[in-house]
CSV table of C-alpha atoms in Angstrom, one decimal:
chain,number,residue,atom,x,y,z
A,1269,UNK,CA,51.9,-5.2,64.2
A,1270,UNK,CA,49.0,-7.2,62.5
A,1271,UNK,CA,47.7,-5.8,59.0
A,1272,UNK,CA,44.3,-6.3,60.3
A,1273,UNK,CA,42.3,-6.1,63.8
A,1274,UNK,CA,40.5,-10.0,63.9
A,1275,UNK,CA,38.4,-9.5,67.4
A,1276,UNK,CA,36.2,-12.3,66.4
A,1277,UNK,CA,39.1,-14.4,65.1
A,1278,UNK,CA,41.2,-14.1,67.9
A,1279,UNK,CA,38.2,-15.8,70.2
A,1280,UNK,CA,38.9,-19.1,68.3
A,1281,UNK,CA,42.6,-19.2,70.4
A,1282,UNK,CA,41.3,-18.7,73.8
A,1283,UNK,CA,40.0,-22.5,74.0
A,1284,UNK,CA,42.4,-25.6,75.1
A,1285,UNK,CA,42.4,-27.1,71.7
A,1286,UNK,CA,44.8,-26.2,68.8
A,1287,UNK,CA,43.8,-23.4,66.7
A,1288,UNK,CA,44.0,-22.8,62.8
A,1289,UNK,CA,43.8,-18.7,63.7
A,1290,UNK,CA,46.7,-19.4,65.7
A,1291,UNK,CA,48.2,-21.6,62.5
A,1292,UNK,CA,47.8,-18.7,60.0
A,1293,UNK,CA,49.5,-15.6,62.5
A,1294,UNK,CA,52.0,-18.2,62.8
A,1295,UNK,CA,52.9,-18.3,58.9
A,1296,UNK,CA,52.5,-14.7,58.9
A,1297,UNK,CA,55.0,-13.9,60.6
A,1298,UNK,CA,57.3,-16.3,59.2
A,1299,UNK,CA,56.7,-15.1,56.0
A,1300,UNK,CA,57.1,-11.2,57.2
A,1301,UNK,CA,60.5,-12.4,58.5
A,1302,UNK,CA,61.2,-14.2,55.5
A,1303,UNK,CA,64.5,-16.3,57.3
A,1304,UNK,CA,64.7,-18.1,54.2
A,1305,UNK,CA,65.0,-15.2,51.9
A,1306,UNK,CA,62.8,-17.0,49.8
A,1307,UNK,CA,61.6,-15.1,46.4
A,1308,UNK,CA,58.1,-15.1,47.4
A,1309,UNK,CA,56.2,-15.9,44.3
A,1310,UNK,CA,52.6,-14.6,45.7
A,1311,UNK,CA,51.7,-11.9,47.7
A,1312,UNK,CA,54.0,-12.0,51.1
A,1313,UNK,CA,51.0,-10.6,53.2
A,1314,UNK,CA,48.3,-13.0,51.8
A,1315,UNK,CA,47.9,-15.0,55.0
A,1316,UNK,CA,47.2,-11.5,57.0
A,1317,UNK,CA,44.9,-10.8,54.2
A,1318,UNK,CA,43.5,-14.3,55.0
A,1319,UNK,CA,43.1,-13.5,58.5
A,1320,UNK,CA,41.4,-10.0,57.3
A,1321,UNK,CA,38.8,-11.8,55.2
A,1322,UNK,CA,37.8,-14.2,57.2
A,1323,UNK,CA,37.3,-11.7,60.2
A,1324,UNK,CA,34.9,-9.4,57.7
A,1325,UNK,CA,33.1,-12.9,56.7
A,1326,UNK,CA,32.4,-13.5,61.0
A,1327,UNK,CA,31.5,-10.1,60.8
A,1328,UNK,CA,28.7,-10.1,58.2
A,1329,UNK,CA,27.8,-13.7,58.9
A,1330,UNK,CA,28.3,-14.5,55.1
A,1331,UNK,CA,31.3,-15.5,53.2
A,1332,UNK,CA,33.1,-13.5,51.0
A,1333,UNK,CA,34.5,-16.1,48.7
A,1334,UNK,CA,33.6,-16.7,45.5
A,1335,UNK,CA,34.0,-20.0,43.2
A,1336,UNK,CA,36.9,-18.8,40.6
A,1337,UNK,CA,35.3,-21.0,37.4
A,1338,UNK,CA,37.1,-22.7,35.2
A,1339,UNK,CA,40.6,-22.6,35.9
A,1340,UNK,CA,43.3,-25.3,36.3
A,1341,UNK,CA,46.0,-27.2,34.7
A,1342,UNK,CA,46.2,-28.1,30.8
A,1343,UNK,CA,45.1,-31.2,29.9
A,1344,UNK,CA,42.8,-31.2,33.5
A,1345,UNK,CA,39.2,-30.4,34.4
A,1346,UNK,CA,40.2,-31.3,38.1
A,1347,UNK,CA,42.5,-30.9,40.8
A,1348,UNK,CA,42.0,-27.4,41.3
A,1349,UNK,CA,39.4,-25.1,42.7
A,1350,UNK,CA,39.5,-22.2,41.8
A,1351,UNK,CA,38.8,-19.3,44.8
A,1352,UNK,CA,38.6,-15.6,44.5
A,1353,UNK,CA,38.0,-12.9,46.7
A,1354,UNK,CA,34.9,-10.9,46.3
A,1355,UNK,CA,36.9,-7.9,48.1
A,1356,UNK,CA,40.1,-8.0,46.5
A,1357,UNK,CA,40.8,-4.0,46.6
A,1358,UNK,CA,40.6,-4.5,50.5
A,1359,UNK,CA,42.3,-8.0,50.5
A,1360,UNK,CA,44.8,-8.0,47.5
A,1361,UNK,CA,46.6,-10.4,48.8
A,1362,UNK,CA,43.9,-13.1,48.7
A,1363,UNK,CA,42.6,-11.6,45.8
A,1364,UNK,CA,43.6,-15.3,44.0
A,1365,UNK,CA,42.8,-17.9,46.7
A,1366,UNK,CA,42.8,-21.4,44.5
A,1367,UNK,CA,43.6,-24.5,46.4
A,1368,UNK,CA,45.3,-27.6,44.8
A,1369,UNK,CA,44.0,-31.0,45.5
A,1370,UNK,CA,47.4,-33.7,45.4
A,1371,UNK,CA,47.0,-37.4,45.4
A,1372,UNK,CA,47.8,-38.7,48.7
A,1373,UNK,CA,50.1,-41.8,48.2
A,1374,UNK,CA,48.4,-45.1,49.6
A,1375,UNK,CA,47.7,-45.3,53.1
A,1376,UNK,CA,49.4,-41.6,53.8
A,1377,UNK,CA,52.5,-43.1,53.7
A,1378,UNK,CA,55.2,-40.3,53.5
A,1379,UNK,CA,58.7,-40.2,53.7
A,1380,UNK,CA,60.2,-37.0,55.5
A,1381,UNK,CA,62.1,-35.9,51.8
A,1382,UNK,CA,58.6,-36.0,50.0
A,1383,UNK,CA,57.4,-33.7,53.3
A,1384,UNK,CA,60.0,-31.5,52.5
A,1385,UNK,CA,60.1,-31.0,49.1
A,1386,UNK,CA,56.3,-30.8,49.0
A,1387,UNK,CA,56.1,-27.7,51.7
A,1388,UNK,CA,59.4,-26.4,49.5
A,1389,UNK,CA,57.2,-25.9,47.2
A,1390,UNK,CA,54.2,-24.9,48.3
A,1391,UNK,CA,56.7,-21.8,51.0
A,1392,UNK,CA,57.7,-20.3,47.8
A,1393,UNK,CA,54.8,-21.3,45.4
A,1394,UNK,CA,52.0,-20.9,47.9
A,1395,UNK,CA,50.8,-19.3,51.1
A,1396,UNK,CA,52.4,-22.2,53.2
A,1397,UNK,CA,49.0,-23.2,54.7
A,1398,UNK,CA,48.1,-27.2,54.2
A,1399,UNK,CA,45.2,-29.5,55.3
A,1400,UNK,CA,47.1,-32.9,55.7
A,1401,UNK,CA,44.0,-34.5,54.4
A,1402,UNK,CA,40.8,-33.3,53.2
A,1403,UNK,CA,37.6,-35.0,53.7
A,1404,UNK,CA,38.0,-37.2,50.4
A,1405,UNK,CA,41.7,-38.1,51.3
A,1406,UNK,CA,44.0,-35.5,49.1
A,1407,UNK,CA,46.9,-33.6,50.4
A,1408,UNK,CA,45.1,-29.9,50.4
A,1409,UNK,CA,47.3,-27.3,49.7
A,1410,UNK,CA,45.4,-23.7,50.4
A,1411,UNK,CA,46.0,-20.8,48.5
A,1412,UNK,CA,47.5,-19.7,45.4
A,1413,UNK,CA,47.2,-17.5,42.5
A,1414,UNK,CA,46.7,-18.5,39.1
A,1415,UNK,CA,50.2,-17.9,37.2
A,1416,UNK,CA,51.6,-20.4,39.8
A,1417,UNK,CA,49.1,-23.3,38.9
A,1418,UNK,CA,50.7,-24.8,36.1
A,1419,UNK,CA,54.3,-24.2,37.7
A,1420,UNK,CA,53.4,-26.1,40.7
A,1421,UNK,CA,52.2,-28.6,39.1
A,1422,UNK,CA,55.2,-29.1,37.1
A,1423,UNK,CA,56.8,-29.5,39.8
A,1424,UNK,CA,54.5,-32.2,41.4
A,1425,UNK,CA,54.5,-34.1,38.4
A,1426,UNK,CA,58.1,-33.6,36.9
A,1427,UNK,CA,60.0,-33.7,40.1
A,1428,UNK,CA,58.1,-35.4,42.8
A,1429,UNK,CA,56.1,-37.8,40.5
A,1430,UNK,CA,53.3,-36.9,42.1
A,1431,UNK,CA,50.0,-36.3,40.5
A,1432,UNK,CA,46.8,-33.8,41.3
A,1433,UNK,CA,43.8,-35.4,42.9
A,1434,UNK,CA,40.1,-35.1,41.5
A,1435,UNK,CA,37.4,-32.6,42.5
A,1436,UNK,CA,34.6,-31.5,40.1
A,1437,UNK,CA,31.9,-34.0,39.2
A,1438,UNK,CA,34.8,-37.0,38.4
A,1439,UNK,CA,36.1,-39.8,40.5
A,1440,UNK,CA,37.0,-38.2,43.5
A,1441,UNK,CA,40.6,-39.7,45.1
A,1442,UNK,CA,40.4,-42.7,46.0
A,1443,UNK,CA,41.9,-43.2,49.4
A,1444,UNK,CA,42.4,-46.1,51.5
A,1445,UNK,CA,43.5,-47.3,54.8
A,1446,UNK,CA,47.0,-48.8,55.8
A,1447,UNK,CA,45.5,-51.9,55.1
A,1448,UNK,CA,48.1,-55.0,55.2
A,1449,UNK,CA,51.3,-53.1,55.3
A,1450,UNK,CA,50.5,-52.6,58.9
A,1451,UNK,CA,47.0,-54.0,60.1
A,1452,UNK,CA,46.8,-57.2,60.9
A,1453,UNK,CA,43.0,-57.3,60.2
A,1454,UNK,CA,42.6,-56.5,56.9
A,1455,UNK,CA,41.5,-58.6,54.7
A,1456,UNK,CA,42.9,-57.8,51.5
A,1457,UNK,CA,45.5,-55.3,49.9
A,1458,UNK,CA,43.7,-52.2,50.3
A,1459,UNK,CA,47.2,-50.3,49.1
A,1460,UNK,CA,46.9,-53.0,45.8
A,1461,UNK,CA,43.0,-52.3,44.6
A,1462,UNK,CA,43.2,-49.0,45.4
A,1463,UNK,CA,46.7,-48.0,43.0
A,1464,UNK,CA,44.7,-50.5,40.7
A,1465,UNK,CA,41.4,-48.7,39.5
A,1466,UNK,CA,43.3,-45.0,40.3
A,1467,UNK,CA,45.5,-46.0,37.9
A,1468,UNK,CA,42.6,-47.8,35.7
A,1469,UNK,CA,40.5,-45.0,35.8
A,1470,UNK,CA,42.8,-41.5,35.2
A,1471,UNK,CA,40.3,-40.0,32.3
A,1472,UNK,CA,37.1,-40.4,35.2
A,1473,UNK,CA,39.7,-38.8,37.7
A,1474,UNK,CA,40.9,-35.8,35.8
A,1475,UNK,CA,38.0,-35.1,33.3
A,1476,UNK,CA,35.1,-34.7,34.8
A,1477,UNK,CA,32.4,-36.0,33.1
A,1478,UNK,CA,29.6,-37.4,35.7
A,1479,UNK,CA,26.5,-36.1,37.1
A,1480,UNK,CA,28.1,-35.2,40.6
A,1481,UNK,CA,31.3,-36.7,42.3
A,1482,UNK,CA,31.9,-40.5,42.7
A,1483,UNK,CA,33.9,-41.6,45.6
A,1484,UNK,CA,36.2,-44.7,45.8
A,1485,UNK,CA,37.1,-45.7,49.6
A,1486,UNK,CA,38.9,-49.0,50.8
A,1487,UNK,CA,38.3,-50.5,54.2
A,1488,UNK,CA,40.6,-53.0,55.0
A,1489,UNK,CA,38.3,-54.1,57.3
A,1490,UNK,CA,34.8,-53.6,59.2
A,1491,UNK,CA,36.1,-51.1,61.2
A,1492,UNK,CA,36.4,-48.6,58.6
A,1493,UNK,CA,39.2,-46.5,59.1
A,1494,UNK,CA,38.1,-44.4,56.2
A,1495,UNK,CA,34.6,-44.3,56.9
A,1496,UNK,CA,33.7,-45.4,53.8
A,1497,UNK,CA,30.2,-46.8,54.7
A,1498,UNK,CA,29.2,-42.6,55.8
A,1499,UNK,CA,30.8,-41.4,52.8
A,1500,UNK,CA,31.8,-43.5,49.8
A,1501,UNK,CA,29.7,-44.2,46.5
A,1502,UNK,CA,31.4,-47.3,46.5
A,1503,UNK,CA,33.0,-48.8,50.3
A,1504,UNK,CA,35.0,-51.6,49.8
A,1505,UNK,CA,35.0,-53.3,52.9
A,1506,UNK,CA,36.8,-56.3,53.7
A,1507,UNK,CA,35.3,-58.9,55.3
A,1508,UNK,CA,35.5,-62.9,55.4
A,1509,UNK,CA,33.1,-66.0,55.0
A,1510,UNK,CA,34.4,-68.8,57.0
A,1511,UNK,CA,34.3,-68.9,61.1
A,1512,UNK,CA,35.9,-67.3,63.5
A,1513,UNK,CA,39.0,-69.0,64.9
A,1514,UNK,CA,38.8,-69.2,68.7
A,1515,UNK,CA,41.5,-69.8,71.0
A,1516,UNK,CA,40.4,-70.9,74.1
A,1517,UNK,CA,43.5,-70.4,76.2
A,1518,UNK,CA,43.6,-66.8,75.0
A,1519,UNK,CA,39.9,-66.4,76.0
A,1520,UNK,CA,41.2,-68.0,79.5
A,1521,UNK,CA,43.7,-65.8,80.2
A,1522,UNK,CA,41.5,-62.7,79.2
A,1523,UNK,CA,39.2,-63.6,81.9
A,1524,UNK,CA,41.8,-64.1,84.2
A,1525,UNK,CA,43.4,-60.9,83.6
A,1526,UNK,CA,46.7,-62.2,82.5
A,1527,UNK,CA,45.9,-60.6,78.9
A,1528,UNK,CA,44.4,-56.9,78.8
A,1529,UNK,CA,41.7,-56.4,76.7
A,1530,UNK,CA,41.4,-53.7,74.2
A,1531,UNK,CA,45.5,-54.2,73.6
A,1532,UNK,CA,46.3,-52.4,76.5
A,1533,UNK,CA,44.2,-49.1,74.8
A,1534,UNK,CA,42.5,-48.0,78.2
A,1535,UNK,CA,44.9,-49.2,80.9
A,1536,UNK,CA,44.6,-45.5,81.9
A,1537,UNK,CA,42.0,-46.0,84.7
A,1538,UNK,CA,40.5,-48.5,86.8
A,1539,UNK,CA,38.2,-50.1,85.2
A,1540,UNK,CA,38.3,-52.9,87.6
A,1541,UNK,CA,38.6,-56.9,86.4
A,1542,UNK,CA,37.5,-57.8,82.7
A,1543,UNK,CA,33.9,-58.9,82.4
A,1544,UNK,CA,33.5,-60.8,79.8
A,1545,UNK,CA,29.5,-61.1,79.8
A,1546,UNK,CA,29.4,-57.4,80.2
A,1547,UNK,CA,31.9,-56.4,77.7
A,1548,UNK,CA,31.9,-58.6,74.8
A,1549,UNK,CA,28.8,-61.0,75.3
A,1550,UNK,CA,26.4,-58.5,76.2
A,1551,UNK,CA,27.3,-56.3,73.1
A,1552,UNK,CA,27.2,-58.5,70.4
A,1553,UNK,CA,24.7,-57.1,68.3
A,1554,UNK,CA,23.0,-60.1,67.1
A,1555,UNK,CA,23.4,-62.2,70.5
A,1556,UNK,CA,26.0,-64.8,68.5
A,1557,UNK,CA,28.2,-65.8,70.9
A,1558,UNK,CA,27.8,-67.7,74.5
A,1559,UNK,CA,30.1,-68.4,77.6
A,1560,UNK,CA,29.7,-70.8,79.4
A,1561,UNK,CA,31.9,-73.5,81.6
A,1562,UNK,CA,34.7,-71.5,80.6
A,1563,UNK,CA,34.3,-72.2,77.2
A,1564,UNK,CA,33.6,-69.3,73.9
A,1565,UNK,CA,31.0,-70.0,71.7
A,1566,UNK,CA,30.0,-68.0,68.5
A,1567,UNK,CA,27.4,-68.8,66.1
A,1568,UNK,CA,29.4,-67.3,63.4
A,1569,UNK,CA,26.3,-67.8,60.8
A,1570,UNK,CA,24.8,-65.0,62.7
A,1571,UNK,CA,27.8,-62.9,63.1
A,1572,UNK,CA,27.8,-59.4,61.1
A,1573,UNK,CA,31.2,-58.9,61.3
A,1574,UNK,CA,30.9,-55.8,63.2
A,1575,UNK,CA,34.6,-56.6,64.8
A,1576,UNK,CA,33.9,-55.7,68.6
A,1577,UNK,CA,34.6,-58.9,70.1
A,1578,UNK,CA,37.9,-59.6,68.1
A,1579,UNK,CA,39.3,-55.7,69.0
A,1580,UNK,CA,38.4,-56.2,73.1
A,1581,UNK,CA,40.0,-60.2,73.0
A,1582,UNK,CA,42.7,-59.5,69.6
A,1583,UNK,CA,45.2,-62.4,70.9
A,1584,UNK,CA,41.9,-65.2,71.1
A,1585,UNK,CA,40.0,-63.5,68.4
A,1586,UNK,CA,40.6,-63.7,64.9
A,1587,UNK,CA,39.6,-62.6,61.5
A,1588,UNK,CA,38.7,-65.6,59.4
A,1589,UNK,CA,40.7,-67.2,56.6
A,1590,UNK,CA,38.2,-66.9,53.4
A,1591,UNK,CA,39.2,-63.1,52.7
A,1592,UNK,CA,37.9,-60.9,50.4
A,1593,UNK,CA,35.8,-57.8,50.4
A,1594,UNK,CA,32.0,-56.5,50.2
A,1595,UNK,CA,30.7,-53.8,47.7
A,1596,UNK,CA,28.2,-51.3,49.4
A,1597,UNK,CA,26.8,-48.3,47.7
A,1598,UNK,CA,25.6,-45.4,48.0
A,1599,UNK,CA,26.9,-43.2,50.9
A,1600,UNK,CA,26.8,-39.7,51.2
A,1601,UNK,CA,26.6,-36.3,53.3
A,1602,UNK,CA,24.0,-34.2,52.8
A,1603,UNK,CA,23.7,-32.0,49.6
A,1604,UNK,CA,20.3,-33.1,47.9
A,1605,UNK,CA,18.1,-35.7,50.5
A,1606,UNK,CA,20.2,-35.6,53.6
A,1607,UNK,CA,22.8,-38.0,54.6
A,1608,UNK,CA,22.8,-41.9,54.0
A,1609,UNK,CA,24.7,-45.2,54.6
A,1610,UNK,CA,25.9,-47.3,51.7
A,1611,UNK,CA,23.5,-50.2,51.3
A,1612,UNK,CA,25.0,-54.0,50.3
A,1613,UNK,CA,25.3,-54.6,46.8
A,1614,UNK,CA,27.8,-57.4,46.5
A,1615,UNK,CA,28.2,-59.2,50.1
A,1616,UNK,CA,32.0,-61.0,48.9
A,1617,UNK,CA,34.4,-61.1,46.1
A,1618,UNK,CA,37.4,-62.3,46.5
A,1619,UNK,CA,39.9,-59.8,45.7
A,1620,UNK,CA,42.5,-60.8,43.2
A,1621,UNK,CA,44.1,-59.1,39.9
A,1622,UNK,CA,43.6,-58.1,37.7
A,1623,UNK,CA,40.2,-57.5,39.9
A,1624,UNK,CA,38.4,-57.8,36.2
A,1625,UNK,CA,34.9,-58.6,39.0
A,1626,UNK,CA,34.8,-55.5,40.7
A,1627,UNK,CA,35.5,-53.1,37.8
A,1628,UNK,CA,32.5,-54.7,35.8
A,1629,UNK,CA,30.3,-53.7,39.0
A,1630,UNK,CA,32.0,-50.0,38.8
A,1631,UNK,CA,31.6,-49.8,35.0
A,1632,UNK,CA,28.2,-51.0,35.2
A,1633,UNK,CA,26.8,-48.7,38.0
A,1634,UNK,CA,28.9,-45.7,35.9
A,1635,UNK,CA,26.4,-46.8,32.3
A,1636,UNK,CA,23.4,-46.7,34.5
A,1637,UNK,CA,24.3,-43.2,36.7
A,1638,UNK,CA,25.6,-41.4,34.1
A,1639,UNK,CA,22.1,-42.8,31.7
A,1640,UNK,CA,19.8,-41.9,34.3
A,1641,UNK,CA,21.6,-39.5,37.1
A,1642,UNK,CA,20.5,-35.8,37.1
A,1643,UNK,CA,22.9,-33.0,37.9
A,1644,UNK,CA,24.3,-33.1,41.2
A,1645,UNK,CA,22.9,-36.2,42.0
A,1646,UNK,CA,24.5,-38.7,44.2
A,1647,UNK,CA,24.7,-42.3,43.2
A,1648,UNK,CA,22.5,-42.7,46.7
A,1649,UNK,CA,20.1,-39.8,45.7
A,1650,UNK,CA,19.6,-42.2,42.5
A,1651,UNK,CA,18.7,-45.3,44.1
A,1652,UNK,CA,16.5,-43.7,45.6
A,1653,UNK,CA,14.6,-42.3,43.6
A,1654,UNK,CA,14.1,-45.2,40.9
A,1655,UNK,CA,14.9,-48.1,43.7
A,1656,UNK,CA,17.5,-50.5,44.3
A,1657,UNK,CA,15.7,-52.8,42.2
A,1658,UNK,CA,16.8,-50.8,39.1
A,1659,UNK,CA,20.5,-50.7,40.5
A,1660,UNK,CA,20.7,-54.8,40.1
A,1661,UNK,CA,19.0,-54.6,37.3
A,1662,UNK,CA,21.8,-52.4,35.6
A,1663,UNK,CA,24.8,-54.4,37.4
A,1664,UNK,CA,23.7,-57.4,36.1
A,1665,UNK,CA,22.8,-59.0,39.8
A,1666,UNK,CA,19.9,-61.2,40.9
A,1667,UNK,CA,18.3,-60.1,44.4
A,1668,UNK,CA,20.3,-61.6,47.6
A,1669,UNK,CA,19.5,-61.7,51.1
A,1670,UNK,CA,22.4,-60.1,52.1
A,1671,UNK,CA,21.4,-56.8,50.2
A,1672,UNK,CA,21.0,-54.5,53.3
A,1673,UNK,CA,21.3,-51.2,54.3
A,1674,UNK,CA,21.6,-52.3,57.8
A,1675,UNK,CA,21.6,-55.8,59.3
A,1676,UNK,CA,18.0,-57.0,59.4
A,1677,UNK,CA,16.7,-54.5,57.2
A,1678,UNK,CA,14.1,-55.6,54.0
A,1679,UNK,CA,15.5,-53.4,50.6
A,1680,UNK,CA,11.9,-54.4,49.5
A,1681,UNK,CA,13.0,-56.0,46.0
A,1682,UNK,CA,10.0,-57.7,44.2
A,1683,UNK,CA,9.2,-59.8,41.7
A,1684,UNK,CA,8.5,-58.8,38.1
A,1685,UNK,CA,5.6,-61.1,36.5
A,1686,UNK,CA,7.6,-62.2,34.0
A,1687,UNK,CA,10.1,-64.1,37.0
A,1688,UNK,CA,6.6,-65.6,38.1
A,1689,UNK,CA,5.5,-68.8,36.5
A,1690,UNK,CA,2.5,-68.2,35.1
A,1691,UNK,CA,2.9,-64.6,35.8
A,1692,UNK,CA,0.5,-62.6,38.5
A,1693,UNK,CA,-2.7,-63.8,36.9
A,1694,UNK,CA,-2.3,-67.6,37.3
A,1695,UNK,CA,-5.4,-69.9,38.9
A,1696,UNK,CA,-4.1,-69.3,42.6
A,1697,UNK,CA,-6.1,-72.6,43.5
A,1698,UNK,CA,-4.5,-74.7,40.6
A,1699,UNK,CA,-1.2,-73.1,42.6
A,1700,UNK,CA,-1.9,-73.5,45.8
A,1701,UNK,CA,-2.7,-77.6,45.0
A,1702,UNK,CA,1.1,-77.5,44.9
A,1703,UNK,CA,1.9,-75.5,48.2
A,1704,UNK,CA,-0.7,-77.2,50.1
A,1705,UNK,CA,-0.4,-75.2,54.3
């Protein structure tokens, strides 16, 4: 019989879609059962107490967590957050809630032992409830009380050489997509860059020391499997500068339907015969490319990389072959002003170690946020409010066409008069003897 009636709860399991209710009775029961005859080291009941206090939060439409303050691991500011129950005579088994933020390893790569041994530990150590990822990338692990913290993490670090991930106003972890161990259109080592600067920058990772969090995300390409233009401080997105290879007998045999488009990815229905006009053509967002006498065209000067036409036609299509990546900034949900795009700050840099290019842009954005951020303000929230004009300023770049929020979008940077020969009070008809109409 369940510890606590969950009405409102229970509602969540009646749709066709997977349920996290139905998650949490599950691990209830298992742990009431206790098959193992594991030596629970928190309360057994503590995901019925779970299910209670959520029910009371639907109930009075308010939650009835409270942040837990400063508490972690030595030596840490981050990694954990720490989560009590503002009802703990009701709900002693959530009376401690803290959840554990673990560095995922590059491109969620797992191997079924590291599985094992990880929810091993987190059976016995925790309530058994994970969140394989969190928004910013980590393995989450839900639930714990505060004398287990620093054995867990002994445990992560001693036996699984594993490490916490960030939370607190520090570099978030960074987290990147599967990049060239498995994609064939990335254009650099995501995996590489990313190990790189977490490795480079541990203190900004575990002691938090910013105005707000900073987040790292790698794109292997402009499709952004990470998202990392909605939500990154920094996207690194790979991209390329030379022209798009074309093979023409690929493009051939995609209009004659002896290749499917899209890979074979919606085969499912009829969609009748591939139209190229209507399906590539027709939604290139800058009108680049042409077809005509059964020939492909693109104009790849115009070309924004946005990677349609090469996912519908992959086998004529190609990525180009001068790789590297492009810096935007910026990104965000909302908290302060609402959510944002990252804006182009450095539109290529090749990518190469000991990637001494891209941590001078970092390290220079960190002097100026840190300088001139307020509390809780986003590196976006920033920019905005002095101008992007400052940012380049304080990274040391000079003012490029390419420096968009969005393609064909002015950042409005202007000149200062001392850029202006003869500054902004010179004879204008003495000038314009020079720049004659």
């Amino acid at each position: 019989m369940a510890k606590h009636e969950t009405p409102l709860l229970d509602q969540l399991e009646s749709g066709p879609w997977p349920s996290f209710v139905s998650d949490i009775k599950q691990e209830a029961e298992a742990r009431a059962k206790n098959e193992k005859g594991l030596d629970y080291q928190i309360p057994v009941d503590v995901c019925e107490d779970l299910l209670g206090v959520l029910e009371l939060s639907f109930k009075h439409g308010r939650t009835h967590w409270k942040h837990g303050g400063v508490v972690g691991v030595f030596g840490y500011g981050g990694g954990v957050i720490g989560r009590y129950c503002d009802q703990p005579e009701m709900f002693p088994g959530v009376a401690h809630f803290h959840t554990l933020r673990v560095n995922q390893p590059g491109g969620k790569f797992y191997t079924s032992k590291y599985l094992r041994q990880l929810c091993d530990i987190w059976d016995l150590r925790g309530s058994g409830l994970t969140n394989m990822h969190g928004s910013t990338g980590d393995i989450i692990l839900l639930g714990t009380t505060t004398p287990q913290l620093e054995e867990i993490f002994f445990e992560l670090s001693h036996n699984m050489n594993q490490d916490l991930g960030g939370s607190g106003s520090n570099l978030r972890t960074p987290s990147d997509c599967v990049g060239e161990a498995r994609c064939e259109w990335s254009c650099y080592d995501t995996q590489a860059l990313c190990y790189d600067l977490t490795q480079e920058y541990q203190d900004e990772l575990h002691r938090p020391a910013f105005p707000y969090k900073f987040k790292f995300k790698f794109d292997g390409c402009p499709n952004g499997c990470v998202a990392s233009i909605a939500r990154a401080d920094i996207s690194f997105i790979g991209t390329w500068k030379d022209d798009i290879p074309v093979d023409q007998e690929a493009v051939a045999a995609y209009v004659g339907g002896e290749l499917p488009p899209n890979g074979g990815a919606h085969a499912g229905r009829d969609w009748g015969p591939f139209d190229i006009r209507k399906e590539v053509i027709d939604l290139c967002p800058t009108n680049c490319m042409q077809y005509a006498d059964g020939k492909l065209a693109i104009n790849c000067k115009e070309c924004t990389r946005c990677m349609h036409c090469i996912a519908v036609m992959p086998r004529a299509l190609r990525i180009g072959n001068d790789r590297g990546l492009s810096m935007l900034v910026g990104a965000k949900a909302p908290i302060l002003d609402g959510a944002q795009m990252s804006t182009m700050l450095v539109p290529f840099v090749k990518v190469e170690e000991p990637y001494d290019e891209i941590k001078e842009v970092i390290e220079n954005i960190w002097d100026w946020w840190m300088e001139e951020g307020k509390n809780r303000e986003r590196l976006g929230e920033l920019m905005k409010r002095q101008g992007f004009q400052r940012l380049l300023e304080a990274c040391n770049l000079k003012p490029d066409p390419r420096m968009v929020q969005e393609p064909r979008t002015n950042p409005y940077i202007f000149w200062k008069e001392d850029e202006v020969p003869g500054g902004f009070k010179r004879d204008i008809n003495e000038f314009r003897k020079h720049h004659l109409r």
